[in-house]
Coordinates of C-alpha atoms in Angstrom, one line a residue:
M1 CA 2.6 20.5 33.0
S2 CA 5.8 18.4 31.5
F3 CA 7.6 15.3 32.5
A4 CA 11.7 15.3 33.0
P5 CA 13.1 12.0 34.0
D6 CA 16.6 14.0 35.4
I7 CA 16.2 17.2 38.0
S8 CA 19.8 17.9 37.8
D9 CA 19.5 18.1 34.1
V10 CA 16.5 19.9 34.2
V11 CA 18.7 22.5 36.4
F12 CA 21.7 22.3 34.6
A13 CA 19.8 23.1 30.9
N14 CA 17.9 25.8 33.1
R15 CA 19.7 27.9 34.8
Y16 CA 23.1 28.1 33.8
A17 CA 23.9 26.3 30.4
R18 CA 24.6 28.8 27.3
D19 CA 23.9 28.1 23.8
G20 CA 25.6 25.6 22.9
E21 CA 26.5 23.9 26.6
A22 CA 25.1 20.7 26.3
T23 CA 27.6 19.1 29.5
R24 CA 28.7 20.5 32.1
R25 CA 32.6 20.1 30.5
D26 CA 31.6 22.6 28.3
T27 CA 30.1 24.7 30.7
F28 CA 33.3 24.2 33.5
L29 CA 34.9 25.7 30.1
R30 CA 33.1 28.7 29.0
V31 CA 33.7 30.0 33.1
A32 CA 37.3 28.6 33.4
T33 CA 38.2 30.5 30.7
A34 CA 36.3 33.5 31.7
L35 CA 38.5 33.5 35.0
A36 CA 41.1 33.0 34.0
A37 CA 41.2 36.1 32.1
R38 CA 43.0 37.9 35.0
E39 CA 45.8 36.1 34.3
R40 CA 49.1 37.4 32.5
A41 CA 48.5 36.6 29.2
A42 CA 51.1 34.2 29.3
D43 CA 49.3 31.6 31.8
R44 CA 45.7 32.1 30.9
H45 CA 46.0 29.2 29.3
R46 CA 47.8 27.4 32.7
Y47 CA 45.0 29.1 35.0
A48 CA 42.1 28.7 32.6
A49 CA 43.2 24.3 32.6
L50 CA 43.9 24.5 36.8
F51 CA 40.5 26.1 37.1
L52 CA 38.8 23.8 35.0
E53 CA 40.1 20.7 37.0
N54 CA 39.2 22.4 40.2
F55 CA 35.9 22.8 38.6
M56 CA 36.0 18.7 37.6
K57 CA 37.2 17.7 41.0
G58 CA 34.2 19.2 42.5
G59 CA 35.1 23.1 43.9
I60 CA 33.1 25.5 41.3
G61 CA 31.7 28.8 41.7
A62 CA 28.2 30.5 42.9
G63 CA 25.1 30.1 40.4
R64 CA 26.0 34.0 39.9
I65 CA 29.5 32.7 38.2
M66 CA 28.7 29.9 36.8
A67 CA 25.9 31.0 35.1
N68 CA 27.4 34.7 34.0
A69 CA 31.0 34.4 33.8
G70 CA 32.0 33.7 30.0
A71 CA 28.3 35.7 28.5
A72 CA 27.9 37.1 25.2
A73 CA 29.1 40.4 24.9
G74 CA 25.9 42.4 25.2
D75 CA 24.8 41.1 27.9
D76 CA 24.9 43.0 31.8
A77 CA 24.3 39.6 34.0
T78 CA 27.1 39.9 36.7
M79 CA 28.7 37.5 38.8
V80 CA 27.9 38.5 42.3
N81 CA 25.6 36.8 44.6
C82 CA 26.2 38.6 47.3
F83 CA 24.3 42.4 47.6
V84 CA 23.2 45.1 50.9
Q85 CA 22.4 48.5 49.8
A86 CA 21.4 51.7 51.9
A87 CA 17.4 51.5 52.4
M88 CA 17.4 55.6 52.1
E89 CA 20.3 57.1 50.6
P90 CA 21.2 59.2 54.3
V91 CA 22.3 62.7 52.2
L92 CA 19.4 62.3 50.8
G93 CA 17.2 61.8 53.7
W94 CA 13.0 60.8 54.3
P95 CA 11.5 61.1 51.6
Y96 CA 13.4 60.9 48.7
G97 CA 16.3 59.4 49.9
V98 CA 13.7 55.7 49.7
D99 CA 13.6 56.5 46.1
A100 CA 17.1 57.2 45.5
A101 CA 18.3 53.7 47.5
L102 CA 15.1 51.6 45.4
S103 CA 16.2 52.9 41.9
R104 CA 19.0 52.1 42.3
A105 CA 18.2 48.5 44.5
V106 CA 16.2 48.1 40.8
R107 CA 19.5 48.4 39.1
T108 CA 21.5 45.5 41.0
M109 CA 18.0 43.2 40.8
N110 CA 19.0 43.6 36.8
M111 CA 21.5 42.0 36.6
G112 CA 20.9 39.4 38.8
G113 CA 21.8 40.7 42.3
G114 CA 20.0 39.2 45.4
V115 CA 19.5 42.6 47.9
G116 CA 19.6 42.5 51.7
Y117 CA 19.1 46.3 53.7
D118 CA 18.0 47.2 57.3
F119 CA 15.3 49.5 56.7
T120 CA 16.1 51.1 60.8
P121 CA 16.8 54.4 59.5
I122 CA 13.9 54.7 57.3
P123 CA 11.8 57.5 60.5
P124 CA 9.1 54.9 62.7
A125 CA 5.0 55.5 61.1
S126 CA 4.2 57.5 64.1
S127 CA 6.7 59.8 63.6
T128 CA 6.0 63.0 61.3
G129 CA 7.1 61.0 57.6
G130 CA 7.6 57.1 57.1
G131 CA 6.7 53.8 58.1
V132 CA 9.3 50.8 57.8
C133 CA 5.8 48.2 56.3
A134 CA 4.4 50.0 53.5
V135 CA 8.7 51.0 52.1
I136 CA 8.9 47.4 52.7
D137 CA 5.8 47.2 50.7
R138 CA 6.9 49.1 47.9
Y139 CA 10.5 47.6 47.2
D140 CA 8.7 43.9 47.4
R141 CA 6.3 45.3 44.6
I142 CA 9.7 46.7 42.2
C143 CA 11.2 42.8 43.4
R144 CA 8.3 41.0 41.3
N145 CA 8.1 43.4 38.4
Q146 CA 11.6 42.3 38.0
H147 CA 11.6 38.8 38.2
T148 CA 9.2 38.9 35.2
M149 CA 11.4 41.7 34.0
I150 CA 14.7 38.9 33.9
G151 CA 13.3 35.5 34.1
R152 CA 13.9 34.2 37.3
P153 CA 13.1 35.0 40.9
A154 CA 14.4 38.5 42.5
A155 CA 15.8 37.9 46.2
Q156 CA 15.4 39.9 49.1
M157 CA 16.2 40.6 52.7
G158 CA 14.9 43.2 55.3
V159 CA 17.0 43.5 58.7
L160 CA 14.6 45.7 61.0
A161 CA 17.1 47.0 64.4
C162 CA 14.6 45.6 67.6
D163 CA 14.6 49.4 68.9
H164 CA 13.1 49.9 66.5
P165 CA 9.0 51.9 67.2
D166 CA 7.8 50.1 63.8
I167 CA 9.4 46.6 65.4
L168 CA 5.9 45.1 66.8
E169 CA 4.1 45.6 63.2
F170 CA 7.8 44.7 60.9
I171 CA 7.8 41.0 63.0
A172 CA 3.6 40.5 62.6
A173 CA 4.0 41.4 58.9
K174 CA 4.2 38.2 57.0
E175 CA 1.9 36.4 59.2
G176 CA 0.0 33.8 57.1
R177 CA 2.9 33.8 54.5
R178 CA 1.3 35.7 52.1
R179 CA 3.3 39.0 52.3
W180 CA 6.3 40.2 51.4
P181 CA 6.9 36.5 48.9
T182 CA 10.2 38.0 47.9
F183 CA 11.8 39.2 51.1
N184 CA 13.1 37.4 53.7
L185 CA 13.1 39.1 57.1
A186 CA 15.7 39.9 60.2
V187 CA 14.9 40.8 63.4
A188 CA 18.6 42.5 64.8
V189 CA 19.1 41.4 68.2
G190 CA 21.3 42.4 70.2
N191 CA 23.5 41.8 73.9
A192 CA 21.6 44.3 76.0
F193 CA 18.1 43.2 74.7
M194 CA 18.7 39.5 74.6
E195 CA 19.8 40.4 78.8
A196 CA 16.7 42.1 78.8
V197 CA 15.0 39.5 78.4
Q198 CA 16.4 37.0 80.6
R199 CA 16.0 39.9 83.6
D200 CA 12.1 41.1 82.4
E201 CA 13.2 44.0 82.0
L202 CA 12.0 46.8 80.0
W203 CA 12.8 47.8 76.4
T204 CA 13.4 51.5 74.9
L205 CA 11.8 51.8 71.5
S206 CA 13.5 54.8 70.5
H207 CA 14.3 56.8 66.8
R208 CA 16.1 59.7 65.3
A209 CA 13.2 60.8 63.9
E210 CA 10.6 63.1 65.7
P211 CA 7.6 61.9 67.1
A212 CA 4.0 63.4 64.9
R213 CA 3.0 66.0 67.3
A214 CA -0.5 63.8 67.6
T215 CA 1.8 61.9 69.8
A216 CA 4.9 63.1 71.0
K217 CA 3.6 64.3 74.5
R218 CA 2.7 60.5 75.4
Q219 CA 7.2 60.2 74.4
S220 CA 9.8 61.2 77.3
A221 CA 12.5 64.4 76.2
R222 CA 15.2 63.7 73.3
G223 CA 17.9 61.1 74.1
E224 CA 21.6 63.3 75.1
D225 CA 22.4 60.1 71.7
G226 CA 19.8 62.2 69.7
R227 CA 17.3 60.0 69.5
W228 CA 13.9 60.3 70.4
R229 CA 12.1 58.0 73.0
Y230 CA 8.4 56.3 71.2
G231 CA 7.6 54.6 74.0
A232 CA 8.6 51.2 76.4
L233 CA 7.5 48.0 76.8
P234 CA 8.2 44.3 78.4
A235 CA 11.1 43.0 76.4
R236 CA 9.9 39.8 77.0
Q237 CA 6.8 40.9 75.4
L238 CA 8.2 41.8 71.7
W239 CA 10.5 38.7 72.7
D240 CA 6.8 36.3 72.8
A241 CA 5.6 38.5 69.9
L242 CA 8.6 37.5 67.7
T243 CA 8.4 34.1 69.4
G244 CA 4.5 33.1 68.0
A245 CA 5.0 35.1 64.7
V246 CA 8.0 32.3 64.1
C247 CA 6.1 29.2 65.3
R248 CA 3.2 30.4 62.8
S249 CA 4.6 31.2 59.9
A250 CA 7.9 30.8 60.4
A251 CA 9.3 34.5 60.3
P252 CA 11.9 36.9 61.0
G253 CA 14.6 34.9 61.4
V254 CA 17.4 36.7 64.3
L255 CA 20.9 37.8 63.7
F256 CA 22.4 38.1 66.6
I257 CA 24.1 41.1 65.8
D258 CA 27.1 42.0 68.5
T259 CA 28.5 38.8 68.2
I260 CA 28.1 39.9 64.3
N261 CA 29.8 42.9 64.3
E262 CA 32.2 41.4 67.0
G263 CA 33.2 38.2 65.5
N264 CA 34.2 41.1 62.3
P265 CA 37.9 41.0 61.1
L266 CA 37.2 44.6 59.8
R267 CA 34.6 45.8 63.4
G268 CA 37.6 48.8 63.2
V269 CA 36.3 49.6 60.1
E270 CA 33.1 49.3 59.5
T271 CA 30.2 48.2 61.6
L272 CA 27.8 45.5 59.6
S273 CA 23.6 45.8 60.1
A274 CA 22.2 43.1 57.9
T275 CA 22.5 40.7 55.1
N276 CA 22.4 39.6 51.6
P277 CA 18.9 37.1 51.1
C278 CA 19.7 34.2 52.5
G279 CA 22.5 35.3 55.1
E280 CA 25.5 33.7 54.7
Q281 CA 26.9 37.5 54.6
P282 CA 26.7 40.6 56.5
L283 CA 27.8 42.8 55.0
P284 CA 28.1 46.5 54.7
A285 CA 26.3 49.0 52.8
Y286 CA 27.3 48.8 49.4
G287 CA 28.7 45.3 50.2
A288 CA 29.4 42.5 48.0
C289 CA 30.9 39.0 47.6
V290 CA 31.3 36.2 45.9
L291 CA 30.5 33.0 46.4
G292 CA 31.5 28.8 45.4
P293 CA 30.9 25.6 47.5
I294 CA 33.2 23.2 47.0
N295 CA 31.1 18.9 47.5
L296 CA 32.6 17.4 49.6
A297 CA 30.6 14.8 49.7
G298 CA 33.6 13.9 46.5
L299 CA 35.9 13.4 48.9
V300 CA 35.2 10.8 50.8
R301 CA 37.1 7.9 49.6
H302 CA 35.3 4.5 50.0
P303 CA 32.6 5.7 50.9
F304 CA 29.7 3.5 53.0
G305 CA 33.1 1.5 53.8
H306 CA 33.0 0.8 49.6
G307 CA 36.6 -1.1 49.2
G308 CA 38.3 0.2 52.0
A309 CA 38.0 1.9 55.4
P310 CA 36.0 5.3 54.5
A311 CA 38.1 8.4 55.0
F312 CA 38.1 11.4 54.2
D313 CA 40.8 12.8 51.5
F314 CA 42.0 16.7 53.7
E315 CA 44.8 16.6 51.3
E316 CA 42.0 16.9 48.6
L317 CA 40.2 19.9 50.1
G318 CA 43.3 22.1 51.4
A319 CA 44.2 22.1 46.8
R320 CA 40.4 22.6 45.6
V321 CA 39.9 25.2 47.8
R322 CA 43.9 26.9 48.0
V323 CA 42.1 27.8 43.6
Q324 CA 38.9 28.9 44.6
V325 CA 40.5 31.6 46.5
R326 CA 42.3 32.7 43.8
M327 CA 39.8 31.6 41.2
L328 CA 36.9 33.9 43.5
D329 CA 39.2 36.8 43.7
N330 CA 39.3 37.4 39.8
V331 CA 35.7 37.6 39.5
L332 CA 36.1 41.0 41.5
D333 CA 38.2 42.6 39.1
L334 CA 36.1 40.7 35.9
T335 CA 32.7 41.6 37.5
R336 CA 30.3 43.8 36.2
W337 CA 29.4 45.6 38.9
P338 CA 25.3 47.6 39.3
L339 CA 26.7 50.3 40.4
Q340 CA 29.8 52.1 41.3
E341 CA 30.0 52.6 45.4
Q342 CA 29.5 48.4 45.3
A343 CA 33.0 48.0 42.7
A344 CA 34.8 50.7 45.1
E345 CA 33.4 48.1 48.6
A346 CA 34.8 45.5 46.8
K347 CA 38.2 46.1 45.7
T348 CA 38.9 48.0 49.2
K349 CA 38.0 45.2 50.9
R350 CA 37.9 42.5 48.1
R351 CA 35.8 39.7 50.6
I352 CA 35.4 36.0 49.2
G353 CA 32.7 33.3 50.3
C354 CA 34.6 29.9 49.6
G355 CA 31.7 27.7 51.5
V356 CA 30.7 23.8 50.9
T357 CA 27.8 22.0 50.1
G358 CA 27.2 18.0 50.6
L359 CA 27.5 17.9 54.1
A360 CA 25.0 15.3 55.4
D361 CA 26.1 13.5 52.8
A362 CA 29.8 13.4 53.5
L363 CA 28.7 12.4 57.0
A364 CA 26.4 9.5 55.8
M365 CA 29.9 8.4 53.9
M366 CA 31.6 8.7 56.6
G367 CA 29.4 6.7 58.1
L368 CA 28.7 9.6 60.6
R369 CA 25.4 10.9 62.2
Y370 CA 24.7 14.1 61.2
D371 CA 23.2 14.4 65.7
S372 CA 26.5 12.8 67.0
Q373 CA 29.5 14.3 68.1
E374 CA 31.4 12.2 66.0
G375 CA 29.5 14.0 63.2
R376 CA 30.3 17.7 64.5
A377 CA 33.8 16.9 65.3
L378 CA 34.4 15.7 61.3
A379 CA 32.7 18.7 59.8
V380 CA 35.1 20.9 62.5
E381 CA 38.0 19.1 61.3
I382 CA 36.7 19.7 57.9
A383 CA 35.9 23.9 58.8
G384 CA 39.7 24.0 60.5
G385 CA 41.2 22.6 57.2
L386 CA 39.4 25.3 54.7
R387 CA 39.9 27.9 56.9
D388 CA 43.4 27.5 57.0
H389 CA 44.1 26.6 53.9
A390 CA 41.9 29.5 53.0
Y391 CA 43.8 32.0 54.8
L392 CA 47.0 30.7 54.3
A393 CA 46.4 31.0 49.6
S394 CA 45.2 34.5 50.6
A395 CA 48.5 35.2 51.8
E396 CA 50.8 34.0 49.4
L397 CA 48.6 35.6 46.7
A398 CA 48.6 39.0 48.7
G399 CA 52.6 38.4 48.1
E400 CA 51.9 37.9 44.3
R401 CA 49.5 40.6 43.9
G402 CA 49.2 43.1 47.3
A403 CA 47.3 42.6 50.0
F404 CA 43.8 44.1 50.5
P405 CA 44.2 47.9 50.5
L406 CA 42.5 48.3 54.1
Y407 CA 45.0 44.9 55.8
R408 CA 46.2 45.8 59.0
Q409 CA 47.9 42.5 60.9
D410 CA 45.9 43.2 64.1
F411 CA 42.6 42.2 62.6
Y412 CA 44.1 38.9 61.8
L413 CA 46.4 37.9 64.5
D414 CA 45.8 40.5 67.5
E415 CA 45.4 39.0 71.3
T416 CA 41.5 40.3 70.5
A417 CA 41.5 38.7 67.0
A418 CA 43.0 35.2 68.9
A419 CA 40.3 35.3 71.8
L420 CA 37.4 35.8 68.8
H421 CA 38.1 32.7 66.4
P422 CA 40.5 29.2 66.8
R423 CA 43.9 29.9 65.6
F424 CA 45.7 29.5 62.6
A425 CA 48.3 26.6 61.8
P426 CA 52.0 28.3 62.3
R427 CA 52.8 28.5 58.7
V428 CA 49.0 30.5 57.9
T429 CA 50.3 32.9 60.9
E430 CA 53.9 32.8 59.1
A431 CA 52.7 34.0 56.0
I432 CA 50.2 36.0 56.9
R433 CA 52.5 38.1 58.6
R434 CA 55.1 37.9 55.2
H435 CA 52.6 38.5 52.6
G436 CA 49.1 40.2 54.9
L437 CA 45.8 39.2 53.1
R438 CA 44.9 39.9 49.3
N439 CA 41.3 39.2 50.8
S440 CA 39.3 40.9 54.6
H441 CA 36.6 37.5 54.3
L442 CA 37.0 34.8 53.0
L443 CA 34.5 31.6 54.3
S444 CA 30.6 32.1 54.2
F445 CA 28.6 29.5 53.5
A446 CA 25.3 29.1 51.6
P447 CA 22.4 27.4 50.9
A448 CA 24.4 26.6 47.4
G449 CA 21.0 24.8 46.6
S450 CA 20.0 25.0 42.9
V451 CA 24.1 24.6 42.2
S452 CA 23.7 21.3 44.0
V453 CA 21.8 20.1 41.8
A454 CA 22.1 21.4 38.6
F455 CA 26.5 19.6 39.4
F456 CA 26.8 17.3 42.2
G457 CA 23.8 15.3 41.5
N458 CA 21.5 16.0 43.7
C459 CA 23.3 16.1 46.5
S460 CA 22.5 17.7 50.5
P461 CA 22.5 21.7 50.2
G462 CA 25.2 23.8 52.3
I463 CA 25.9 21.9 55.6
E464 CA 22.3 21.6 55.1
P465 CA 20.8 17.7 55.9
V466 CA 18.0 16.9 53.2
S467 CA 14.6 16.7 53.5
A468 CA 13.8 13.0 52.3
W469 CA 15.8 11.3 49.3
R470 CA 12.9 10.6 47.0
T471 CA 10.6 13.6 46.5
S472 CA 9.2 15.1 43.5
R473 CA 10.1 19.0 42.8
H474 CA 7.8 20.8 40.7
V475 CA 10.4 23.7 38.1
C476 CA 9.9 26.1 36.2
L477 CA 10.8 26.6 32.7
P478 CA 11.9 29.9 31.5
E479 CA 9.3 29.1 28.3
G480 CA 6.7 29.2 31.4
D481 CA 6.2 25.3 31.6
V482 CA 6.5 23.7 35.0
A483 CA 8.3 20.2 34.7
R484 CA 7.8 17.7 37.8
V485 CA 10.7 15.5 37.8
E486 CA 12.0 13.5 41.0
A487 CA 14.6 13.8 42.9
D488 CA 16.4 11.4 44.1
N489 CA 19.0 12.4 46.8
A490 CA 22.8 12.2 46.0
A491 CA 24.2 9.8 48.4
W492 CA 20.9 7.9 49.2
R493 CA 21.2 7.3 45.1
L494 CA 25.1 6.3 45.5
W495 CA 24.0 3.8 48.2
R496 CA 20.7 1.6 46.9
R497 CA 23.8 1.4 43.7
L498 CA 26.4 -0.2 45.8
K499 CA 24.6 -2.2 48.4
G500 CA 21.3 -2.9 46.7
E501 CA 17.4 -1.8 46.0
N502 CA 16.3 -3.1 48.7
A503 CA 19.3 -2.7 51.6
P504 CA 17.6 -1.0 54.7
L505 CA 19.8 2.5 55.5
P506 CA 21.4 2.0 58.0
A507 CA 21.5 4.6 60.9
Y508 CA 23.5 7.4 60.1
F509 CA 21.1 8.6 57.7
Q510 CA 18.7 11.2 58.2
R511 CA 16.3 13.1 57.0
A512 CA 16.3 16.5 59.0
A513 CA 12.8 16.1 60.4
E514 CA 14.5 13.6 62.1
I515 CA 17.5 15.7 63.9
S516 CA 16.2 17.8 66.8
P517 CA 16.1 21.5 66.7
A518 CA 18.6 21.5 69.1
A519 CA 21.0 18.7 67.3
H520 CA 21.0 21.5 64.4
V521 CA 21.9 24.7 66.6
A522 CA 24.5 22.6 67.7
M523 CA 26.3 21.4 64.0
V524 CA 26.6 25.6 62.9
A525 CA 27.3 26.5 66.3
A526 CA 30.4 23.5 66.0
L527 CA 31.8 25.6 62.3
Q528 CA 30.9 29.4 63.3
P529 CA 34.2 29.7 64.5
W530 CA 36.0 28.7 61.4
V531 CA 34.0 31.2 59.0
D532 CA 34.7 34.7 59.3
A533 CA 31.6 35.3 57.5
S534 CA 28.4 33.8 58.5
I535 CA 26.1 29.9 57.8
S536 CA 23.1 30.0 56.2
K537 CA 20.9 27.6 58.0
H538 CA 16.8 26.7 58.4
V539 CA 16.3 24.5 62.0
P540 CA 13.1 22.4 61.1
L541 CA 10.3 23.2 63.8
P542 CA 8.1 19.1 64.0
A543 CA 4.5 20.6 63.7
E544 CA 2.7 20.8 67.4
S545 CA 6.3 23.0 68.6
T546 CA 5.5 26.8 71.0
P547 CA 6.9 29.7 71.0
G548 CA 8.4 28.7 73.8
D549 CA 10.3 26.0 71.9
V550 CA 11.6 29.1 69.3
S551 CA 12.6 30.9 72.5
S552 CA 14.4 28.0 73.9
I553 CA 16.2 27.3 70.5
Y554 CA 17.3 30.5 69.7
F555 CA 19.0 31.7 73.3
Q556 CA 20.8 28.0 72.8
A557 CA 22.5 29.6 69.5
W558 CA 22.7 33.2 70.9
R559 CA 24.8 31.7 73.8
A560 CA 27.0 29.2 71.3
G561 CA 27.7 32.3 69.3
V562 CA 26.1 31.6 66.1
K563 CA 25.8 34.5 64.3
G564 CA 21.9 34.3 62.4
L565 CA 19.8 31.9 63.0
T566 CA 16.1 31.1 61.2
V567 CA 13.5 27.4 62.6
F568 CA 10.9 26.4 60.1
S569 CA 7.9 24.7 60.3
P570 CA 5.2 23.0 57.9
D571 CA 1.7 24.8 56.8
P572 CA 0.0 23.1 55.6
A573 CA -2.0 25.5 54.1
M574 CA 0.7 26.5 51.7
P575 CA 1.2 24.4 48.8
A576 CA 4.3 22.3 48.3
A577 CA 6.6 23.2 46.1
I578 CA 8.5 19.5 46.7
E579 CA 6.3 16.3 47.2
D580 CA 7.9 13.5 49.0
T581 CA 6.9 10.4 47.5
G582 CA 9.1 7.3 49.8
A583 CA 7.0 5.3 51.5
Q584 CA 7.7 6.6 54.9
E585 CA 8.1 10.2 54.0
T586 CA 6.2 13.4 54.7
W587 CA 7.8 16.4 54.8
E588 CA 6.6 20.2 54.8
R589 CA 9.1 22.5 52.9
A590 CA 10.1 26.5 53.0
V591 CA 10.4 28.0 50.1
G592 CA 13.8 30.5 49.9
C593 CA 17.1 32.0 47.7
V594 CA 19.3 29.2 46.6
C595 CA 23.3 31.0 45.8

């Protein structure tokens, strides 16, 4: 094991710097120049300079953009982080459709993409052929092989509907946190199921695949919807199995699938049933999204009251996001696509995901607690400004380049849309009416883990609070070595520089474990109405938490309109990728995907 002094430099050099790039500015210049290639020849130099300035001021692309834009000829990597693909090609059906879908997943992972799948179409284990968990075993094995081929971890998401006959086996699959290491899991639960849990009703398990002859005698006739009834159990029994597994093993998470589809601007033309591996992008089959976070901590003026009252620079936020929209739209036309279907889907809808990172750091710099009403109010004001500026920029870009092909004004401006999301500012509404929109979706709050380390000095990632102010991390290097590096949180480091090494931390410095689970959910719920895609969020649980505590968190999230959630509790048996080196600080963490 080697030792390195600065985690930001290690991650930057390991994941993002290409040959000859010694500084972040070198990388920024490569990426900015590459993304300006979408512009008219006479304008490319101007837009390259604009993109470079945006990067330097804290508005960057997600990891695949920063690593792969401007790659040398022959490099087959994609600039897209997020994909959803079919787990079984519907035209071929079982079993050959799984083979075809798996080969397509390999293509996407080989090019650097993470993939989510809805495994619900897979026939149940008790049907005439099938078994969801056996199929996921195959996907997991092939993904682990891809890790060694492409030199970085591949990530996958497995989603299963709560009425699939294999649901109990799926829920229990990651007990002990050993099986399917390349997968995050989620159960898709609808309003009907949540209401059945509340009312303690029976819940029917069904599927379009015919039951095996040995079990058919125990089944009811085929329903009018064409689905075979495999049995029924109390909804609370299934719910208890889910919350118990989550409490013990932090999996699976939940997707509130009706909330996702009801809030989708394209609900009239597509149905969403899965997300990318980190959960911030619900997507249709062969859907994809390009992402880019803005560092909110860099927009706080007079942090901690140094030199004046702290203030958040909303004008600068607007400037950053408006450049971000153009930059991400360019990526859609410049990136290499693993599959033709992904390219066609992307160019029909032109999804992008402007996001944030450093939220918790920004709140601390403003003197606000993450779990306070005042902290949430500022976060909402930031999200609202981000949303309106992004939509305004997309409308203006539509005036220049044309609206996305499936655009319809009523998807965004009719009374149904107004009831589901906060109204746009008048000038945004006027611009949409005049030009339409270039992009179907514009906001997505991803984890932004490694880019926050590499480019923003280890700021708090995404909308998450940090787990500790100073940690020791183990970082895998390309040559197979492991570096142990000390990592200081950016806001904590700035406090010590401004106030002195021994200055006590104010109460607004909050680590994740010091915030109640309900307050974590409250933050997501406050932000979700402004985010047209979704939000990646982990809710940490105390070690003594019970399945009842998990149930309360999930019900709170469902009632508040959250689209999805993952909770995490410590497991002393698991090795820690991050060790807290603070004198009074101990916290175990999950290892997840980063965007």
